[in-house]
PDB file of C-alpha atoms in Angstrom:
ATOM      1  CA  MET A 621       2.468  88.206  40.402  1.00 87.00           C
ATOM      2  CA  THR A 622       5.930  87.452  41.729  1.00 94.00           C
ATOM      3  CA  ARG A 623       6.736  83.816  42.487  1.00 97.00           C
ATOM      4  CA  ALA A 624      10.359  83.243  43.441  1.00 98.00           C
ATOM      5  CA  LEU A 625      12.457  80.090  43.581  1.00 98.00           C
ATOM      6  CA  ILE A 626      15.269  80.244  46.156  1.00 98.00           C
ATOM      7  CA  LEU A 627      18.050  77.749  45.522  1.00 97.00           C
ATOM      8  CA  GLY A 628      19.248  77.549  49.103  1.00 95.00           C
ATOM      9  CA  GLY A 629      21.230  75.586  51.631  1.00 89.00           C
ATOM     10  CA  THR A 630      23.303  78.410  53.139  1.00 90.00           C
ATOM     11  CA  ALA A 631      22.921  80.723  56.131  1.00 89.00           C
ATOM     12  CA  ASP A 632      22.450  83.603  53.692  1.00 93.00           C
ATOM     13  CA  ALA A 633      19.622  81.711  51.989  1.00 95.00           C
ATOM     14  CA  SER A 634      17.892  81.226  55.347  1.00 94.00           C
ATOM     15  CA  LEU A 635      18.116  84.956  56.069  1.00 95.00           C
ATOM     16  CA  LEU A 636      16.646  85.637  52.658  1.00 97.00           C
ATOM     17  CA  ALA A 637      13.818  83.128  53.208  1.00 97.00           C
ATOM     18  CA  ALA A 638      12.883  84.846  56.476  1.00 96.00           C
ATOM     19  CA  GLU A 639      12.778  88.246  54.805  1.00 96.00           C
ATOM     20  CA  VAL A 640      10.792  86.956  51.822  1.00 97.00           C
ATOM     21  CA  ALA A 641       8.275  85.354  54.190  1.00 96.00           C
ATOM     22  CA  ARG A 642       7.966  88.594  56.184  1.00 96.00           C
ATOM     23  CA  ALA A 643       7.282  90.489  52.966  1.00 95.00           C
ATOM     24  CA  ARG A 644       4.639  87.870  52.042  1.00 95.00           C
ATOM     25  CA  ILE A 645       6.249  87.186  48.697  1.00 96.00           C
ATOM     26  CA  ASP A 646       5.113  83.956  47.077  1.00 97.00           C
ATOM     27  CA  ALA A 647       8.212  81.754  47.016  1.00 97.00           C
ATOM     28  CA  VAL A 648       9.544  78.197  47.145  1.00 97.00           C
ATOM     29  CA  TYR A 649      12.747  77.252  48.968  1.00 96.00           C
ATOM     30  CA  SER A 650      14.806  74.416  47.486  1.00 96.00           C
ATOM     31  CA  TYR A 651      17.373  72.271  49.299  1.00 93.00           C
ATOM     32  CA  GLY A 652      19.824  70.173  47.315  1.00 85.00           C
ATOM     33  CA  GLY A 653      19.323  67.220  49.651  1.00 71.00           C
ATOM     34  CA  ARG A 654      22.907  66.738  50.832  1.00 68.00           C
ATOM     35  CA  THR A 655      22.049  67.385  54.501  1.00 68.00           C
ATOM     36  CA  ARG A 656      19.877  64.768  56.191  1.00 66.00           C
ATOM     37  CA  ALA A 657      18.153  67.170  58.595  1.00 67.00           C
ATOM     38  CA  PRO A 658      18.052  70.588  56.919  1.00 77.00           C
ATOM     39  CA  ALA A 659      16.918  73.617  58.897  1.00 79.00           C
ATOM     40  CA  ASP A 660      13.224  74.453  58.738  1.00 88.00           C
ATOM     41  CA  GLN A 661      12.275  77.393  56.543  1.00 94.00           C
ATOM     42  CA  PRO A 662       9.278  79.764  56.749  1.00 95.00           C
ATOM     43  CA  LEU A 663       8.440  79.004  53.111  1.00 96.00           C
ATOM     44  CA  PRO A 664       7.133  75.985  51.192  1.00 95.00           C
ATOM     45  CA  THR A 665      10.170  73.741  50.826  1.00 94.00           C
ATOM     46  CA  ARG A 666      11.321  71.101  48.365  1.00 94.00           C
ATOM     47  CA  ILE A 667      14.287  68.771  48.900  1.00 92.00           C
ATOM     48  CA  GLY A 668      16.358  67.034  46.234  1.00 90.00           C
ATOM     49  CA  GLY A 669      17.805  67.624  42.806  1.00 91.00           C
ATOM     50  CA  PHE A 670      15.869  68.787  39.767  1.00 95.00           C
ATOM     51  CA  GLY A 671      17.271  66.322  37.251  1.00 94.00           C
ATOM     52  CA  GLY A 672      19.713  68.582  35.456  1.00 95.00           C
ATOM     53  CA  VAL A 673      19.085  71.699  33.406  1.00 97.00           C
ATOM     54  CA  SER A 674      15.946  70.347  31.732  1.00 97.00           C
ATOM     55  CA  GLY A 675      14.460  69.293  35.062  1.00 97.00           C
ATOM     56  CA  LEU A 676      15.050  72.736  36.556  1.00 97.00           C
ATOM     57  CA  ALA A 677      13.580  74.409  33.476  1.00 98.00           C
ATOM     58  CA  ASP A 678      10.515  72.157  33.732  1.00 97.00           C
ATOM     59  CA  CYS A 679      10.133  73.074  37.409  1.00 97.00           C
ATOM     60  CA  ILE A 680      10.329  76.792  36.600  1.00 97.00           C
ATOM     61  CA  ARG A 681       7.561  76.418  34.026  1.00 97.00           C
ATOM     62  CA  ARG A 682       5.407  74.071  36.092  1.00 97.00           C
ATOM     63  CA  GLU A 683       5.588  76.168  39.244  1.00 96.00           C
ATOM     64  CA  ARG A 684       5.132  79.425  37.307  1.00 97.00           C
ATOM     65  CA  ILE A 685       8.376  80.817  38.720  1.00 97.00           C
ATOM     66  CA  THR A 686       8.997  84.454  37.788  1.00 97.00           C
ATOM     67  CA  HIS A 687      12.341  84.992  39.570  1.00 98.00           C
ATOM     68  CA  VAL A 688      15.178  82.608  40.489  1.00 98.00           C
ATOM     69  CA  ILE A 689      17.618  83.395  43.290  1.00 98.00           C
ATOM     70  CA  ASP A 690      20.785  81.321  43.459  1.00 98.00           C
ATOM     71  CA  ALA A 691      21.744  81.398  47.146  1.00 97.00           C
ATOM     72  CA  THR A 692      23.648  78.105  47.082  1.00 95.00           C
ATOM     73  CA  HIS A 693      27.143  77.573  48.475  1.00 91.00           C
ATOM     74  CA  PRO A 694      29.858  79.331  46.418  1.00 92.00           C
ATOM     75  CA  PHE A 695      31.279  75.888  45.588  1.00 92.00           C
ATOM     76  CA  ALA A 696      27.960  74.408  44.402  1.00 92.00           C
ATOM     77  CA  ALA A 697      29.152  75.096  40.873  1.00 93.00           C
ATOM     78  CA  GLU A 698      27.028  72.521  39.048  1.00 95.00           C
ATOM     79  CA  MET A 699      23.776  73.858  40.496  1.00 96.00           C
ATOM     80  CA  SER A 700      24.781  77.442  39.700  1.00 97.00           C
ATOM     81  CA  ARG A 701      25.631  76.528  36.107  1.00 97.00           C
ATOM     82  CA  HIS A 702      22.337  74.673  35.736  1.00 97.00           C
ATOM     83  CA  ALA A 703      20.473  77.725  37.048  1.00 98.00           C
ATOM     84  CA  VAL A 704      22.104  79.972  34.439  1.00 98.00           C
ATOM     85  CA  GLN A 705      21.191  77.595  31.616  1.00 98.00           C
ATOM     86  CA  ALA A 706      17.648  76.852  32.821  1.00 98.00           C
ATOM     87  CA  CYS A 707      16.851  80.533  33.302  1.00 98.00           C
ATOM     88  CA  ALA A 708      18.201  81.288  29.844  1.00 97.00           C
ATOM     89  CA  GLN A 709      15.977  78.562  28.359  1.00 97.00           C
ATOM     90  CA  THR A 710      12.854  79.800  30.145  1.00 98.00           C
ATOM     91  CA  GLY A 711      13.557  83.526  29.958  1.00 97.00           C
ATOM     92  CA  THR A 712      13.446  83.788  33.756  1.00 98.00           C
ATOM     93  CA  PRO A 713      15.350  86.554  35.582  1.00 97.00           C
ATOM     94  CA  LEU A 714      18.207  85.155  37.703  1.00 98.00           C
ATOM     95  CA  ILE A 715      20.247  86.731  40.476  1.00 98.00           C
ATOM     96  CA  ALA A 716      22.940  85.244  42.727  1.00 98.00           C
ATOM     97  CA  LEU A 717      23.245  86.007  46.427  1.00 97.00           C
ATOM     98  CA  GLU A 718      26.951  85.373  46.817  1.00 93.00           C
ATOM     99  CA  ARG A 719      29.011  86.387  49.832  1.00 90.00           C
ATOM    100  CA  ALA A 720      32.340  88.087  49.172  1.00 91.00           C
ATOM    101  CA  PRO A 721      35.370  85.767  49.306  1.00 94.00           C
ATOM    102  CA  TRP A 722      37.905  86.054  52.093  1.00 95.00           C
ATOM    103  CA  THR A 723      41.024  88.028  51.317  1.00 94.00           C
ATOM    104  CA  LYS A 724      44.498  87.366  52.655  1.00 93.00           C
ATOM    105  CA  GLY A 725      45.496  89.770  55.413  1.00 91.00           C
ATOM    106  CA  PRO A 726      48.530  90.511  57.585  1.00 93.00           C
ATOM    107  CA  GLY A 727      49.612  87.406  59.473  1.00 93.00           C
ATOM    108  CA  ASP A 728      47.834  84.969  57.152  1.00 95.00           C
ATOM    109  CA  ASN A 729      49.964  82.114  55.837  1.00 96.00           C
ATOM    110  CA  TRP A 730      47.963  81.050  52.804  1.00 97.00           C
ATOM    111  CA  ILE A 731      48.935  78.768  49.958  1.00 97.00           C
ATOM    112  CA  GLU A 732      46.336  79.639  47.319  1.00 97.00           C
ATOM    113  CA  VAL A 733      45.425  76.877  44.866  1.00 98.00           C
ATOM    114  CA  ALA A 734      42.912  76.462  42.055  1.00 96.00           C
ATOM    115  CA  ASP A 735      41.151  73.246  43.082  1.00 95.00           C
ATOM    116  CA  VAL A 736      41.192  70.156  45.311  1.00 96.00           C
ATOM    117  CA  THR A 737      43.767  68.359  43.142  1.00 96.00           C
ATOM    118  CA  ALA A 738      46.151  71.278  43.549  1.00 97.00           C
ATOM    119  CA  ALA A 739      45.434  71.315  47.289  1.00 97.00           C
ATOM    120  CA  VAL A 740      46.545  67.680  47.599  1.00 97.00           C
ATOM    121  CA  ALA A 741      49.715  68.454  45.647  1.00 97.00           C
ATOM    122  CA  ALA A 742      50.460  71.368  47.996  1.00 97.00           C
ATOM    123  CA  LEU A 743      50.489  69.159  51.104  1.00 97.00           C
ATOM    124  CA  PRO A 744      53.935  68.454  52.548  1.00 96.00           C
ATOM    125  CA  GLU A 745      55.501  65.012  52.226  1.00 96.00           C
ATOM    126  CA  THR A 746      56.434  64.924  55.914  1.00 96.00           C
ATOM    127  CA  PRO A 747      53.583  63.411  57.984  1.00 96.00           C
ATOM    128  CA  ALA A 748      51.463  66.038  59.739  1.00 97.00           C
ATOM    129  CA  LYS A 749      48.023  66.520  61.265  1.00 97.00           C
ATOM    130  CA  MET A 750      45.612  68.035  58.753  1.00 97.00           C
ATOM    131  CA  PHE A 751      42.218  69.649  59.224  1.00 97.00           C
ATOM    132  CA  LEU A 752      40.217  69.182  56.007  1.00 95.00           C
ATOM    133  CA  ALA A 753      37.428  71.780  56.118  1.00 91.00           C
ATOM    134  CA  ILE A 754      36.195  71.056  52.608  1.00 91.00           C
ATOM    135  CA  GLY A 755      33.061  68.908  52.848  1.00 82.00           C
ATOM    136  CA  ARG A 756      32.751  65.144  52.460  1.00 83.00           C
ATOM    137  CA  GLN A 757      32.297  65.214  48.666  1.00 83.00           C
ATOM    138  CA  HIS A 758      35.901  66.301  48.117  1.00 87.00           C
ATOM    139  CA  ILE A 759      38.028  64.169  50.424  1.00 92.00           C
ATOM    140  CA  ALA A 760      38.773  61.158  48.157  1.00 92.00           C
ATOM    141  CA  PRO A 761      41.794  62.768  46.398  1.00 95.00           C
ATOM    142  CA  PHE A 762      43.590  62.967  49.749  1.00 96.00           C
ATOM    143  CA  THR A 763      44.014  59.186  49.746  1.00 95.00           C
ATOM    144  CA  THR A 764      47.170  59.817  47.712  1.00 95.00           C
ATOM    145  CA  LYS A 765      48.763  61.346  50.833  1.00 96.00           C
ATOM    146  CA  PRO A 766      48.096  58.574  53.398  1.00 94.00           C
ATOM    147  CA  GLN A 767      51.026  59.551  55.598  1.00 95.00           C
ATOM    148  CA  HIS A 768      49.016  62.390  57.142  1.00 96.00           C
ATOM    149  CA  THR A 769      46.544  62.252  60.024  1.00 96.00           C
ATOM    150  CA  TYR A 770      43.266  63.854  58.973  1.00 96.00           C
ATOM    151  CA  THR A 771      40.533  65.560  60.979  1.00 96.00           C
ATOM    152  CA  LEU A 772      37.221  66.019  59.148  1.00 95.00           C
ATOM    153  CA  ARG A 773      34.094  67.924  60.152  1.00 93.00           C
ATOM    154  CA  PHE A 774      30.654  67.079  58.744  1.00 88.00           C
ATOM    155  CA  VAL A 775      27.108  68.260  59.408  1.00 84.00           C
ATOM    156  CA  ASP A 776      25.876  64.623  59.332  1.00 83.00           C
ATOM    157  CA  PRO A 777      27.648  61.393  60.347  1.00 86.00           C
ATOM    158  CA  PRO A 778      29.086  59.624  57.282  1.00 84.00           C
ATOM    159  CA  GLU A 779      26.727  56.995  55.873  1.00 80.00           C
ATOM    160  CA  ALA A 780      29.455  55.029  54.117  1.00 82.00           C
ATOM    161  CA  PRO A 781      33.039  54.163  55.078  1.00 87.00           C
ATOM    162  CA  LEU A 782      35.509  56.958  54.440  1.00 89.00           C
ATOM    163  CA  PRO A 783      38.320  56.366  51.930  1.00 89.00           C
ATOM    164  CA  PHE A 784      40.907  56.675  54.721  1.00 88.00           C
ATOM    165  CA  ALA A 785      41.062  56.597  58.513  1.00 86.00           C
ATOM    166  CA  ALA A 786      40.183  59.974  60.005  1.00 92.00           C
ATOM    167  CA  ASP A 787      39.034  61.730  63.144  1.00 92.00           C
ATOM    168  CA  VAL A 788      35.468  62.789  62.290  1.00 93.00           C
ATOM    169  CA  ILE A 789      33.695  65.642  64.069  1.00 92.00           C
ATOM    170  CA  VAL A 790      29.929  65.911  63.536  1.00 90.00           C
ATOM    171  CA  SER A 791      28.875  69.498  64.140  1.00 88.00           C
ATOM    172  CA  ARG A 792      26.853  72.252  62.511  1.00 82.00           C
ATOM    173  CA  GLY A 793      28.175  75.828  62.293  1.00 78.00           C
ATOM    174  CA  PRO A 794      28.530  78.688  62.707  1.00 82.00           C
ATOM    175  CA  PHE A 795      31.707  78.084  64.696  1.00 91.00           C
ATOM    176  CA  THR A 796      33.375  80.415  67.173  1.00 94.00           C
ATOM    177  CA  PHE A 797      36.950  81.643  67.227  1.00 95.00           C
ATOM    178  CA  ASP A 798      37.550  80.162  70.696  1.00 96.00           C
ATOM    179  CA  GLY A 799      36.055  76.853  69.639  1.00 95.00           C
ATOM    180  CA  GLU A 800      38.257  76.635  66.556  1.00 96.00           C
ATOM    181  CA  LEU A 801      41.346  77.505  68.595  1.00 96.00           C
ATOM    182  CA  GLU A 802      40.546  74.687  71.010  1.00 96.00           C
ATOM    183  CA  LEU A 803      39.948  72.222  68.174  1.00 95.00           C
ATOM    184  CA  MET A 804      43.297  72.977  66.580  1.00 96.00           C
ATOM    185  CA  ARG A 805      45.245  72.960  69.822  1.00 97.00           C
ATOM    186  CA  THR A 806      43.754  69.791  71.318  1.00 96.00           C
ATOM    187  CA  ARG A 807      44.195  67.851  68.067  1.00 95.00           C
ATOM    188  CA  GLY A 808      47.620  69.261  67.282  1.00 96.00           C
ATOM    189  CA  ILE A 809      46.532  70.514  63.866  1.00 97.00           C
ATOM    190  CA  ALA A 810      49.511  71.663  61.795  1.00 98.00           C
ATOM    191  CA  TRP A 811      47.844  72.406  58.419  1.00 98.00           C
ATOM    192  CA  ILE A 812      44.375  73.453  57.300  1.00 97.00           C
ATOM    193  CA  VAL A 813      42.790  72.866  53.914  1.00 97.00           C
ATOM    194  CA  ALA A 814      39.814  75.163  53.317  1.00 96.00           C
ATOM    195  CA  ARG A 815      37.604  76.405  50.515  1.00 95.00           C
ATOM    196  CA  ASN A 816      37.279  80.155  50.110  1.00 96.00           C
ATOM    197  CA  SER A 817      33.618  80.197  51.089  1.00 92.00           C
ATOM    198  CA  GLY A 818      33.608  83.742  52.437  1.00 92.00           C
ATOM    199  CA  GLY A 819      31.140  85.059  54.989  1.00 84.00           C
ATOM    200  CA  ASP A 820      31.276  85.025  58.767  1.00 84.00           C
ATOM    201  CA  GLY A 821      29.859  81.599  59.623  1.00 78.00           C
ATOM    202  CA  ALA A 822      32.982  79.652  58.590  1.00 85.00           C
ATOM    203  CA  ARG A 823      35.632  82.329  59.025  1.00 91.00           C
ATOM    204  CA  ALA A 824      36.605  81.435  62.608  1.00 94.00           C
ATOM    205  CA  LYS A 825      38.953  78.656  61.500  1.00 95.00           C
ATOM    206  CA  ILE A 826      40.842  81.108  59.277  1.00 95.00           C
ATOM    207  CA  ASP A 827      41.222  83.587  62.140  1.00 96.00           C
ATOM    208  CA  ALA A 828      42.329  80.791  64.481  1.00 96.00           C
ATOM    209  CA  ALA A 829      44.923  79.611  61.952  1.00 97.00           C
ATOM    210  CA  ARG A 830      46.304  83.155  61.778  1.00 96.00           C
ATOM    211  CA  MET A 831      46.539  83.312  65.574  1.00 96.00           C
ATOM    212  CA  LEU A 832      48.411  79.999  65.691  1.00 97.00           C
ATOM    213  CA  GLY A 833      50.597  80.766  62.671  1.00 96.00           C
ATOM    214  CA  LEU A 834      49.340  77.714  60.772  1.00 97.00           C
ATOM    215  CA  PRO A 835      49.548  77.375  56.996  1.00 98.00           C
ATOM    216  CA  VAL A 836      46.190  77.328  55.191  1.00 98.00           C
ATOM    217  CA  ILE A 837      45.829  75.761  51.764  1.00 98.00           C
ATOM    218  CA  MET A 838      43.061  77.961  50.376  1.00 98.00           C
ATOM    219  CA  ILE A 839      41.073  76.582  47.452  1.00 97.00           C
ATOM    220  CA  ALA A 840      39.783  79.239  45.059  1.00 97.00           C
ATOM    221  CA  ARG A 841      36.149  79.380  44.025  1.00 95.00           C
ATOM    222  CA  PRO A 842      35.159  77.658  40.795  1.00 94.00           C
ATOM    223  CA  LYS A 843      34.646  79.858  37.754  1.00 93.00           C
ATOM    224  CA  LEU A 844      30.973  80.380  36.911  1.00 93.00           C
ATOM    225  CA  PRO A 845      29.119  81.863  33.946  1.00 93.00           C
ATOM    226  CA  GLU A 846      28.447  85.589  34.003  1.00 92.00           C
ATOM    227  CA  ARG A 847      25.290  86.465  35.949  1.00 95.00           C
ATOM    228  CA  LEU A 848      23.814  89.229  38.050  1.00 97.00           C
ATOM    229  CA  ARG A 849      25.343  88.945  41.519  1.00 96.00           C
ATOM    230  CA  VAL A 850      24.808  90.798  44.812  1.00 97.00           C
ATOM    231  CA  GLU A 851      26.105  90.300  48.360  1.00 94.00           C
ATOM    232  CA  SER A 852      23.154  91.253  50.575  1.00 95.00           C
ATOM    233  CA  VAL A 853      19.585  90.205  51.265  1.00 96.00           C
ATOM    234  CA  ALA A 854      18.521  93.849  51.001  1.00 95.00           C
ATOM    235  CA  GLU A 855      19.705  93.962  47.382  1.00 96.00           C
ATOM    236  CA  ILE A 856      17.748  90.804  46.593  1.00 97.00           C
ATOM    237  CA  MET A 857      14.601  92.317  48.092  1.00 96.00           C
ATOM    238  CA  GLN A 858      15.054  95.450  46.005  1.00 95.00           C
ATOM    239  CA  TRP A 859      15.506  93.263  42.902  1.00 96.00           C
ATOM    240  CA  LEU A 860      12.215  91.547  43.758  1.00 95.00           C
ATOM    241  CA  GLY A 861      10.570  94.952  43.953  1.00 90.00           C
ATOM    242  CA  HIS A 862      10.163  95.097  47.730  1.00 76.00           C
ATOM    243  CA  ARG A 863      11.728  97.344  50.337  1.00 60.00           C
ATOM    244  CA  ALA A 864      13.953  95.445  52.754  1.00 52.00           C
ATOM    245  CA  CYS A 865      13.192  95.904  56.445  1.00 51.00           C
ATOM    246  CA  LEU A 866      15.831  93.646  57.923  1.00 48.00           C
ATOM    247  CA  GLY A 867      15.414  93.071  61.618  1.00 45.00           C
ATOM    248  CA  ALA A 868      11.782  94.191  61.652  1.00 38.00           C
TER     249      ALA A 868
END
């Protein structure tokens, strides 16, 4: 019997959960717990961390998991590394559902950097209005450039004071091209700092930056251990031994 564990939290993971439920595959959907009001899923759902590699391995054994699908955010590196190690310890097949990264195209003004520290270093010294589209866990390093005016966008309102004054937008994607254009124009955004998440749900800001000729400091994805990786729900369903009937 197949019993899958979906490490989720992304739009792709939700699409996968819907397809798994339609196929009546026994599965558990896991949220990391960072979002206060996560979207409902058509599968039994757990919320919160596992307690490291050993905790995840214990969960796999306890729940009799036969397949693990890592459909977390491309920058959820710790969870992805834990999944590789826990699956190796338990002998459980692992696959990653990972959207392709964005690639620089004509008209894009990207400054590509390796991590958040390098992104801070790439900011100009002259004061400017910055849109930090990087998630609340990664904003603290920007305190070293206090001369800038920052706009942040979160899914949930911040629970604790931010490390610097900022214009905070509370909104859940996906975001539209027209909406991102309006955001950047009305707030006078001059620079954007983004993570190379890939996919369509967060791409609108990159397209809007191209239209406006704005520089984008693009943070590369973290390096992860070697693992089986695919880019579509259909490929995951085939890996699970079921035909995909997307849209049925």
